[in-house]
Coordinates of C-alpha atoms in Angstrom, one line a residue:
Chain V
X13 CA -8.0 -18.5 -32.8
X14 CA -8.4 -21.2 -30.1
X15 CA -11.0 -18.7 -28.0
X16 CA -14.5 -20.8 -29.5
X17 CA -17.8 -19.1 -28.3
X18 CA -16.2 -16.3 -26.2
X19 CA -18.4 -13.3 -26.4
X20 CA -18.4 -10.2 -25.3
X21 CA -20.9 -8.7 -22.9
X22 CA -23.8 -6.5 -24.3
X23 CA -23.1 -7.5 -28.0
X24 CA -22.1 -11.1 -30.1
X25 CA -19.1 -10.3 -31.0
X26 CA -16.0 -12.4 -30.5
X27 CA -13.5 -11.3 -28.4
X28 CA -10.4 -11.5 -30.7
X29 CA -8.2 -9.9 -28.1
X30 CA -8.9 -12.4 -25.3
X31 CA -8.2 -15.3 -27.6
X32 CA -5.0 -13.6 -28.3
X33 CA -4.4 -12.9 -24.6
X34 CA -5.2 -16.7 -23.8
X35 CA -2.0 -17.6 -25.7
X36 CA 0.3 -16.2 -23.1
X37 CA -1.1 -18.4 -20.3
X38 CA 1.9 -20.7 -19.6
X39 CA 4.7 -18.8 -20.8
X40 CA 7.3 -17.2 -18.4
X41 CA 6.5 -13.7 -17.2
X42 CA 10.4 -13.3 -15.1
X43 CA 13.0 -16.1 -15.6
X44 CA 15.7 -15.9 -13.5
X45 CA 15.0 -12.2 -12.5
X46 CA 17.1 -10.6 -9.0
X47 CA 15.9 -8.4 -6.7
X48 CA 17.5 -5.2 -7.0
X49 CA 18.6 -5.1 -3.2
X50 CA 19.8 -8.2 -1.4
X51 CA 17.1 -8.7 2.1
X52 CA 18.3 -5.7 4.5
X53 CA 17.3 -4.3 7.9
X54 CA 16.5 -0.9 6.1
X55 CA 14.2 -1.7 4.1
X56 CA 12.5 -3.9 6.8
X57 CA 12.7 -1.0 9.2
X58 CA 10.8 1.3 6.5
X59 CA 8.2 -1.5 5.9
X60 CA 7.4 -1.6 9.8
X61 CA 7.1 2.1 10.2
X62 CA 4.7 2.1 7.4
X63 CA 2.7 -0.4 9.0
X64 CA 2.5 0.3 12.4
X65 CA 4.3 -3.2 12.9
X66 CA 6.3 -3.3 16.3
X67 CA 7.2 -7.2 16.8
X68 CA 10.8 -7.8 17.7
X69 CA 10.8 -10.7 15.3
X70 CA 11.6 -8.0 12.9
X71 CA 14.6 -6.3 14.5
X72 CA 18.2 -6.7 16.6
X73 CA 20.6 -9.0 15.8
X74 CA 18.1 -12.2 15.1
X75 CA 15.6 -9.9 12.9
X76 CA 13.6 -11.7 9.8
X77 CA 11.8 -9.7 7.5
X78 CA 8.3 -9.6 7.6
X79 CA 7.2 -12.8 5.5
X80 CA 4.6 -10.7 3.6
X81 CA 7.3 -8.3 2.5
X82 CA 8.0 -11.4 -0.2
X83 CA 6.7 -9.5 -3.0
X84 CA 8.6 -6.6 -2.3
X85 CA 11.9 -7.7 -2.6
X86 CA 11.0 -8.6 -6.4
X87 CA 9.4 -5.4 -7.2
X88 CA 11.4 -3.1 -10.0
X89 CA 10.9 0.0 -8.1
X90 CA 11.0 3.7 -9.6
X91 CA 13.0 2.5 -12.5
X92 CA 11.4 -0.5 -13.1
X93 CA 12.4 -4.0 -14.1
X94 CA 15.6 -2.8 -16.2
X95 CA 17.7 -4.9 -18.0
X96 CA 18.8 -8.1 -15.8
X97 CA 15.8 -8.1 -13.1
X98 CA 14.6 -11.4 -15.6
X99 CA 11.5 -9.7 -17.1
X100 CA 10.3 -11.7 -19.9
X101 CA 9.3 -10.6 -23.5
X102 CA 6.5 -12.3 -23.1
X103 CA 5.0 -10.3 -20.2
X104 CA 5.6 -7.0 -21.9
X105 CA 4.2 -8.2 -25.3
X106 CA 1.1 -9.1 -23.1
X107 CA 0.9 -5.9 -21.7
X108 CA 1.4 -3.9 -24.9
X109 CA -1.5 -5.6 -26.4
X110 CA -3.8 -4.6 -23.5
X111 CA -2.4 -1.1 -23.4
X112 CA -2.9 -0.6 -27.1
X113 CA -6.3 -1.9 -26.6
X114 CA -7.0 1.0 -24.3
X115 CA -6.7 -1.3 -21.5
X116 CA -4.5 0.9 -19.6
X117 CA -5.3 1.1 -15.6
X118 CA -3.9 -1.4 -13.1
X119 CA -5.4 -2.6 -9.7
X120 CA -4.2 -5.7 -8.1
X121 CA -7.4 -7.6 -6.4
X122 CA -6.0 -11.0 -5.2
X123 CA -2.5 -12.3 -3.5
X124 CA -1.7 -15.4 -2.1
X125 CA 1.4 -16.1 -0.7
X126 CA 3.1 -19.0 1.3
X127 CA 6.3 -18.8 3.6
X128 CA 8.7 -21.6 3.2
X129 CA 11.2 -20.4 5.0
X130 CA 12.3 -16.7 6.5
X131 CA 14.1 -14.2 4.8
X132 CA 16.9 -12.6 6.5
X133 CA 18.9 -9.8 5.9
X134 CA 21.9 -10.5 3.3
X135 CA 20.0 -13.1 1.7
X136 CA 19.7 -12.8 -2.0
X137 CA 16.9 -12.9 -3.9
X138 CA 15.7 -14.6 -6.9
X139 CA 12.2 -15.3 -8.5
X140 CA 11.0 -17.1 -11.8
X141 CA 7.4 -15.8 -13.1
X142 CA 4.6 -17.5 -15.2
X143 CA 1.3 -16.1 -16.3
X144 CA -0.7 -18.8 -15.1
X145 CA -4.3 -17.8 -16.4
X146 CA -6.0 -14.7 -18.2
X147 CA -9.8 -14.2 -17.9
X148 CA -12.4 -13.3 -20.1
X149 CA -13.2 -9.9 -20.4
X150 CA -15.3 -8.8 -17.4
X151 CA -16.7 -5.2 -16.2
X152 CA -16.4 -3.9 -13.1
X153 CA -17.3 -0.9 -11.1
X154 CA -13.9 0.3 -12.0
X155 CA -14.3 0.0 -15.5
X156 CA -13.6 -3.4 -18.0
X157 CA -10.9 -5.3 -18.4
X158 CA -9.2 -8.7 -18.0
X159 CA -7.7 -10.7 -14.9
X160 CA -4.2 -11.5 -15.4
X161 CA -3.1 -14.2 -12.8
X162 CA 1.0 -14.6 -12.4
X163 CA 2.8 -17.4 -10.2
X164 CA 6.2 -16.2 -8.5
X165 CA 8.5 -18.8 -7.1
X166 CA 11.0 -16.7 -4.7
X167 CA 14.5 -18.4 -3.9
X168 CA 16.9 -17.0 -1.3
X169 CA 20.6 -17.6 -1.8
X170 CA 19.0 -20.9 -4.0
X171 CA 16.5 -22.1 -1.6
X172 CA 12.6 -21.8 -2.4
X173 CA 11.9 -19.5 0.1
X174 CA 7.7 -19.0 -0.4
X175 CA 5.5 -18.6 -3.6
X176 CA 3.5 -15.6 -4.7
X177 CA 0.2 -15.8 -6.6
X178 CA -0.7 -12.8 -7.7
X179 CA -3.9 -11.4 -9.5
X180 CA -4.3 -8.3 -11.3
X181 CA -7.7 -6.6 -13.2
X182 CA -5.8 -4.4 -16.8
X183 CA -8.9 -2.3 -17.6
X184 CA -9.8 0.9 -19.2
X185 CA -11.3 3.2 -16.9
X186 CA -14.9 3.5 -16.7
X187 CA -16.0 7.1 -17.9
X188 CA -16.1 9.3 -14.8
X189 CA -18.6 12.2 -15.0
X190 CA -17.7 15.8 -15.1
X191 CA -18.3 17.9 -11.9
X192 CA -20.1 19.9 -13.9
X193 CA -22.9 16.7 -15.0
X194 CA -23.4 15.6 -11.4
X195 CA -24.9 12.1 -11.5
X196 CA -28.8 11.7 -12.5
X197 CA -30.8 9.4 -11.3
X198 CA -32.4 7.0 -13.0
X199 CA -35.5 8.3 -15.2
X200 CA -39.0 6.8 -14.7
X201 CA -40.7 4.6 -17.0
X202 CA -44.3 6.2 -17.9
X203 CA -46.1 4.0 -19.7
X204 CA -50.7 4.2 -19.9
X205 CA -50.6 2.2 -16.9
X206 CA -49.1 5.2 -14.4
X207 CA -48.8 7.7 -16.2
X208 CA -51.7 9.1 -14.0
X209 CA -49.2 8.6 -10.7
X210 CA -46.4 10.5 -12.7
X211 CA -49.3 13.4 -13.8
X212 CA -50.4 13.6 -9.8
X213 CA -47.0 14.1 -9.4
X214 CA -45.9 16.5 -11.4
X215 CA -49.1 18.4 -9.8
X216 CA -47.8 17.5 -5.7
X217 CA -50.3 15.1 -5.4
X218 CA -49.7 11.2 -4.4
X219 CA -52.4 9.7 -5.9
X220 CA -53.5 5.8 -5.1
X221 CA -55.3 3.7 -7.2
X222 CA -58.8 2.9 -5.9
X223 CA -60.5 -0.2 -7.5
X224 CA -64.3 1.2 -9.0
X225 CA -65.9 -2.7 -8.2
X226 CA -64.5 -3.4 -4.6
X227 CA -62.7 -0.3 -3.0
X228 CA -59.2 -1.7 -3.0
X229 CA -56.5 0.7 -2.4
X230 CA -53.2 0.0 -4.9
X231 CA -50.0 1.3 -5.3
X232 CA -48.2 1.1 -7.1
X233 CA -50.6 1.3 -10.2
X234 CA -51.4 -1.5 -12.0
X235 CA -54.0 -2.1 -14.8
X236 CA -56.1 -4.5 -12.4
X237 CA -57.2 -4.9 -8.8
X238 CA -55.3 -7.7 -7.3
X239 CA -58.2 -8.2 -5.0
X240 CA -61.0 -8.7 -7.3
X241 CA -59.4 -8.3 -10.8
X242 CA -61.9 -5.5 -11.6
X243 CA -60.4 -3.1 -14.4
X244 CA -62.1 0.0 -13.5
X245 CA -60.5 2.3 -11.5
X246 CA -60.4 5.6 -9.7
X247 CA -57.7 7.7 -8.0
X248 CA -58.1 9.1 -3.8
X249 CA -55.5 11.4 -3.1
X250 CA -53.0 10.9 0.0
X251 CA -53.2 12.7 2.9
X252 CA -49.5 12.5 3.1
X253 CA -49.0 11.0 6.7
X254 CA -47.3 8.3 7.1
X255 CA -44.8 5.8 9.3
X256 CA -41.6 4.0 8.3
X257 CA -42.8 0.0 7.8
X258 CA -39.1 -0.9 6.7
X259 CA -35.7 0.4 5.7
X260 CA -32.2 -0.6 4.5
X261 CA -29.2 1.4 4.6
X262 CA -27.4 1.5 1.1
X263 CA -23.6 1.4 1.8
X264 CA -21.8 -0.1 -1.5
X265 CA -21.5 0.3 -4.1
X266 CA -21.7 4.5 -4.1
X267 CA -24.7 5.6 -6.5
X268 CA -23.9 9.5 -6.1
X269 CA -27.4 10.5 -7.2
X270 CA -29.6 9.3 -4.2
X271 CA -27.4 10.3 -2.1
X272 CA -27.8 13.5 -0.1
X273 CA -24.4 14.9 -0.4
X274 CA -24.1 13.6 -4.1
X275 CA -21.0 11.7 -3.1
X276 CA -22.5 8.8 -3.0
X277 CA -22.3 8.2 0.9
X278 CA -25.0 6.0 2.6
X279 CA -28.9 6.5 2.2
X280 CA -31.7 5.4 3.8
X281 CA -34.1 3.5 1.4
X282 CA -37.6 3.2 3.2
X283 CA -41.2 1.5 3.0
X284 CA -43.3 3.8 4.0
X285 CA -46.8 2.5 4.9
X286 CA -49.3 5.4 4.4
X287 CA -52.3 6.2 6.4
X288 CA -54.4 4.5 3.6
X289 CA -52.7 1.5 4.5
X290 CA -50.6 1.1 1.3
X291 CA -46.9 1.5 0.8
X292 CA -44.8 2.6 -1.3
X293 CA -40.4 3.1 -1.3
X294 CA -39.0 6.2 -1.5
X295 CA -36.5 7.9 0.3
X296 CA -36.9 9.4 3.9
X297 CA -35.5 13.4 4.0
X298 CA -34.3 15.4 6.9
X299 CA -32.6 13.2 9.0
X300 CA -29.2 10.9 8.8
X301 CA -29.2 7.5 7.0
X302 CA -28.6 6.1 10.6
X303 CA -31.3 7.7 12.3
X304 CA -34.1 6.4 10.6
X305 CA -36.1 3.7 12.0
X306 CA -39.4 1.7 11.8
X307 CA -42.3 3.3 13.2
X308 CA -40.7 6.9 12.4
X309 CA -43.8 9.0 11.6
X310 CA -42.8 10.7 8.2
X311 CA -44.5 12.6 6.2
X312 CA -44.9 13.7 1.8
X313 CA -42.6 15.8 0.5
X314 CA -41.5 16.4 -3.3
X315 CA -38.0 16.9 -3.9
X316 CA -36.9 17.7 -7.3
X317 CA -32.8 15.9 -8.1
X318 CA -33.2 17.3 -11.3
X319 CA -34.5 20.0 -12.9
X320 CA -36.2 17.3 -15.1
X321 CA -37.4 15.3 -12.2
X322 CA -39.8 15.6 -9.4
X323 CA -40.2 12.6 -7.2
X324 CA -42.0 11.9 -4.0
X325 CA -40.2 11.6 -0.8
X326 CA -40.7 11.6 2.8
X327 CA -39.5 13.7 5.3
X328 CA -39.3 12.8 8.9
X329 CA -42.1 14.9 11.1
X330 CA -40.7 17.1 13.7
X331 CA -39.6 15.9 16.8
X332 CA -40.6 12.1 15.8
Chain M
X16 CA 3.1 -21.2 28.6
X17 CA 1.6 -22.2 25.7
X18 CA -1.9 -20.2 25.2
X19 CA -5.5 -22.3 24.1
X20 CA -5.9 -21.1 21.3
X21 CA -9.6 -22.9 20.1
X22 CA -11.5 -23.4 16.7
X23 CA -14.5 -20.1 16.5
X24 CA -12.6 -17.9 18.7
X25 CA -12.5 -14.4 17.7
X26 CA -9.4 -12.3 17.6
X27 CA -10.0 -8.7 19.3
X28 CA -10.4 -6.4 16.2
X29 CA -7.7 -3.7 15.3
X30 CA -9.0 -0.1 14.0
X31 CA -6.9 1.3 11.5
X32 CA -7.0 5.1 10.4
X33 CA -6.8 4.6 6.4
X34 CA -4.2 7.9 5.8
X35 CA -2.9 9.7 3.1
X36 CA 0.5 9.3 4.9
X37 CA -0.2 5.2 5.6
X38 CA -1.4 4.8 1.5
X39 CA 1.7 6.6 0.5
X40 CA 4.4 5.3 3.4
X41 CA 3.0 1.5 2.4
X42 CA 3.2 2.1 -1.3
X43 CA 6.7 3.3 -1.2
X44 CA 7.8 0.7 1.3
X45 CA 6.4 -2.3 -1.0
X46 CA 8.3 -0.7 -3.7
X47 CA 5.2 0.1 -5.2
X48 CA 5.7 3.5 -7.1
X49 CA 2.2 3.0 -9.4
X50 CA 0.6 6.5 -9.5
X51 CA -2.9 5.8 -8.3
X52 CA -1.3 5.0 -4.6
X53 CA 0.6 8.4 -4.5
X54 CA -0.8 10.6 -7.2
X55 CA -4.6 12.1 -6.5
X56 CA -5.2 13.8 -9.8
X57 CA -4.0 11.0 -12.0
X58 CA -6.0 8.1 -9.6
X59 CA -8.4 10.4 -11.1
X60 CA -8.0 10.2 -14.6
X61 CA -7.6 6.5 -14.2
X62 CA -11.3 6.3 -12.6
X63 CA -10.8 6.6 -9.2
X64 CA -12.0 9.1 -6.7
X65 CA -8.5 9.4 -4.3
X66 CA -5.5 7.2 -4.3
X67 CA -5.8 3.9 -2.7
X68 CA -4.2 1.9 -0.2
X69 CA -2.0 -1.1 -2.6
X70 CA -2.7 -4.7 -2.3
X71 CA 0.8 -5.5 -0.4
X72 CA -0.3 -2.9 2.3
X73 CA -3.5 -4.5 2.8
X74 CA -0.8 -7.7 2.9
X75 CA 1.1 -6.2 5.3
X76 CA -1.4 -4.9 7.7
X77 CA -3.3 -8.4 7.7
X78 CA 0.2 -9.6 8.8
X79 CA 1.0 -7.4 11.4
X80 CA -2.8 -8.7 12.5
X81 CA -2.0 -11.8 13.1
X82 CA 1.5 -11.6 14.4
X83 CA 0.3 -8.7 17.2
X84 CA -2.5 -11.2 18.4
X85 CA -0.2 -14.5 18.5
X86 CA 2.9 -12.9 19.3
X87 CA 6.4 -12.6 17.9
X88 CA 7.2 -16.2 18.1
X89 CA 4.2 -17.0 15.6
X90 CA 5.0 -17.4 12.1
X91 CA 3.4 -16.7 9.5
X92 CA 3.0 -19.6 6.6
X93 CA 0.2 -18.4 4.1
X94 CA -1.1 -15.1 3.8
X95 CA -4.0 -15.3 0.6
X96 CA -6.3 -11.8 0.3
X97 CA -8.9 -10.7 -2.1
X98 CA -9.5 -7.0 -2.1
X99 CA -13.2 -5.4 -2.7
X100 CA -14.0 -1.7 -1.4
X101 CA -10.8 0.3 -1.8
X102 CA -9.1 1.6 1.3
X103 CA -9.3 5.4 0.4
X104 CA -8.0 8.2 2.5
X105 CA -9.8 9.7 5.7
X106 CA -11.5 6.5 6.0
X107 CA -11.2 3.6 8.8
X108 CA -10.5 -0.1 8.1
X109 CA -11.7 -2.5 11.1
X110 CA -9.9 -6.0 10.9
X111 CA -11.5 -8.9 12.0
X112 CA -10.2 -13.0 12.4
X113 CA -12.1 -15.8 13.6
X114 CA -9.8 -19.1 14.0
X115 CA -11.4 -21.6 12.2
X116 CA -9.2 -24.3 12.2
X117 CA -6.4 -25.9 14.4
X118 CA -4.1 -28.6 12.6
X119 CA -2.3 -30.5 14.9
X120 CA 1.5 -30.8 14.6
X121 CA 5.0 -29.5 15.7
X122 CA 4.4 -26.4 15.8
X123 CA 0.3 -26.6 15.3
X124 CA -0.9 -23.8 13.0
X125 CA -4.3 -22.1 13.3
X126 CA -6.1 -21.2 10.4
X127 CA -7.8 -17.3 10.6
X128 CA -10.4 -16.1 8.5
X129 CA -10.1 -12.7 7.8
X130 CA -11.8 -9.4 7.0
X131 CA -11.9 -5.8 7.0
X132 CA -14.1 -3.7 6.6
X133 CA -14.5 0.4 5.8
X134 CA -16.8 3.2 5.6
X135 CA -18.1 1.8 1.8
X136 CA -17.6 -2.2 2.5
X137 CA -15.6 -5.2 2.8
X138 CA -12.2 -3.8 1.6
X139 CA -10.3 -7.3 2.3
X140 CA -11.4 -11.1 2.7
X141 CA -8.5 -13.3 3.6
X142 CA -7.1 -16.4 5.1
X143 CA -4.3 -16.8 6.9
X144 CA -2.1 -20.1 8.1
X145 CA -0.2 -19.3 10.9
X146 CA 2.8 -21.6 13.4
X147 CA 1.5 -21.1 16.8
X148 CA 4.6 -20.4 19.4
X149 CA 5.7 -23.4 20.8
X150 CA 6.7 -24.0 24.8
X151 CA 10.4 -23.0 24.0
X152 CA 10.4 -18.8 23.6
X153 CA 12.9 -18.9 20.8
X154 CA 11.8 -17.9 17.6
X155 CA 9.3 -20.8 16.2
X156 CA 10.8 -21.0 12.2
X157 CA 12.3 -23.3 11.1

């Protein structure tokens, strides 16, 4: 056990299975191993036609192959790195532990390569491999997992002939929901404080907090007036008319359940100032993400995501 | 004959349609035969929407990038990417390069930041070292 202090996230327990992971940094991942295929114009022809990749560099009598092609001559292909492509124990052991740990996707997320000299066709290939680092676990969007970082050195015919870094997340996919549990959105907190709001609500009525001692508009609630700290309160009842003060456009990453189509696409989050003069955010209905701006007259709507939610929006007025 | 090529110019950007047919073409010509670049249903299962473009297509096109702007006699000497947003299908992927550097020498080499971007954000952020073409129009490696 040489992982001290390494926690997981959300809970205190160690993470056995990094420090177990951490004892493979170092050791070789391919020693020795050959490309299956010696550099050849076919293969550099399909790679160009994939990419759209025209220069002449590439082709006739002079051709190189594309120097970001280096990983692919090293790749095992359909059938894998069989006996002889230099695949070390090591690397498979690795593997086996994360797979039996559930950690069973693959996505590469970093490479960084350097050209030492060109490849060109006949030239054959060799590569040694080490695992250089492995991360602590992290989660992603895609799920959680660990970051496995390898270092090729690629020889042609002897030579070095560029290096490969390469960085891969091994997770286990994040739970994807059903089609049939499209994604909720996020319940409100109702606490004594607003659970008037949420009961004006629930009735299609946007109610604003009105201080008793000065007349001070607020929204959202809060237990005090920030203008005169008086505790006493009433509600006034918005007329519903209102203008765009602000907006962003939510691109990335895809929350599916504000989104109009439920696919998560882009969606206009908006400030919406009120004729009272207070704002509040909430989404703006009835027109594309993009064509929202600021100024846009809008006015209350209630649009229910769920049939256990109700929640005020704003749809654009009619030829605004 | 040798073009001015100047620290915080801006390459032209290059528009390219993310396809079924380029995710799957790219894949198999990288060697790459991992099912969530060819394989919808078990992307699926592994937590993905659609297959995805693989990192040594993103490689390749941010090559081809470079090389198209500074011509066939450029070489290229490091190529280092970090993917974000994947490249799914039906979507667009708009590369970008600024030159930030210029290293004197024989051949000079420009330095490119670059990006690209998609529909649901920056799918690649990478830099790239690259031989400019010398005087002579033979091919610049050496």
């Amino acid at each position: 056990m040489s992982g001290a202090g390494i926690e997981t996230f959300g809970n205190s327990e160690r993470d056995d299975l990094y420090a177990q992971l951490r004892a493979y940094e170092g050791r070789a991942a391919a020693t020795a191993g050959r490309g299956k295929d010696l550099v050849n114009q076919p293969m550099i022809r399909h790679w160009c036609e994939a990419m759209g990749d025209t220069s002449p560099a590439y082709r006739g009598p002079d051709a190189v192959a594309p120097p970001a092609m280096l990983q692919a001559w090293t790749m095992g292909g359909l059938s894998g790195h069989t006996d002889g492509t230099g695949r070390s124990a090591a690397y498979d052991e690795m593997f086996a532990l994360l797979d039996g740990a559930g950690y069973t996707s693959v996505v590469a997320t970093d490479c960084e390569q350097e050209y030492l000299r060109p490849l060109r066709p006949g030239d054959r290939i060799t590569f040694d491999t080490v695992i250089e680092s492995v991360s602590p676990r992290k989660t992603t969007k895609l799920g959680t997992g660990y970051f496995v970082t390898t270092r090729t050195d690629v020889h042609a015919d002897g030579e070095r002939a560029g290096t490969h870094r390469f960085r891969i997340l091994k997770y286990r996919p994040a739970q994807r929901k059903k089609d049939s549990e499209p994604a909720r959105r996020p319940r409100p907190v109702i606490n004594r404080d607003n659970a008037g709001f949420w009961a004006g609500v629930a009735e299609h009525r946007l109610l604003i907090q009105r201080c008793t001692d000065c007349a001070t508009l607020r929204l959202p609630w809060m237990p005090g007036c920030n203008a005169c700290g008086g505790a006493e309160w009433d509600t006034v009842e918005a007329g519903g008319e209102g203008t765009v003060f602000s907006h962003v456009v939510m691109h990335h990453p895809a929350f599916p359940a504000f989104a109009p189509d439920g696919e998560g696409g882009p969606y206009a989050v908006a400030l919406v100032e009120l004729a009272e003069g207070v704002r509040i955010v909430s989404n703006v209905i009835g027109v594309p993400y993009d064509k929202v701006r600021v100024g846009m007259p809008v006015h209350l709507d209630f649009l229910r995501t769920d049939p256990d939610l109700e929640l005020p929006v704003f749809r654009a007025s009619e030829g605004g | 004959m040798t073009r001015a090529y100047r620290v915080g110019d801006d390459l032209p950007p290059l528009e390219i349609p993310v396809t079924r047919t380029l995710i799957v073409a790219g894949a198999i010509a990288s060697r790459d035969y991992q099912d969530v670049h060819h394989d919808a249903e078990l992307a699926r299962e592994k937590g993905s929407p659609d297959i995805f473009m693989n990192i040594l297509t993103t490689n390749g096109l941010v090559g081809r990038y470079l090389t198209d702007h500074f011509g066939p006699t450029a070489v290229l000497r490091k190529v280092a990417i970090r993917l974000g947003a994947p490249n799914y299908p039906g979507d667009v992927m708009r590369l970008t390069g600024h030159i930030t550097d210029i290293r004197a020498g024989e051949p000079a080499e420009a330095v490119v930041q670059v990006t690209g971007d998609n529909r649901i954000g920056r799918h690649v952020t990478g830099t790239v070292t690259i031989a400019l073409p010398g005087p002579s129009p033979k091919r610049g490696g050496a």
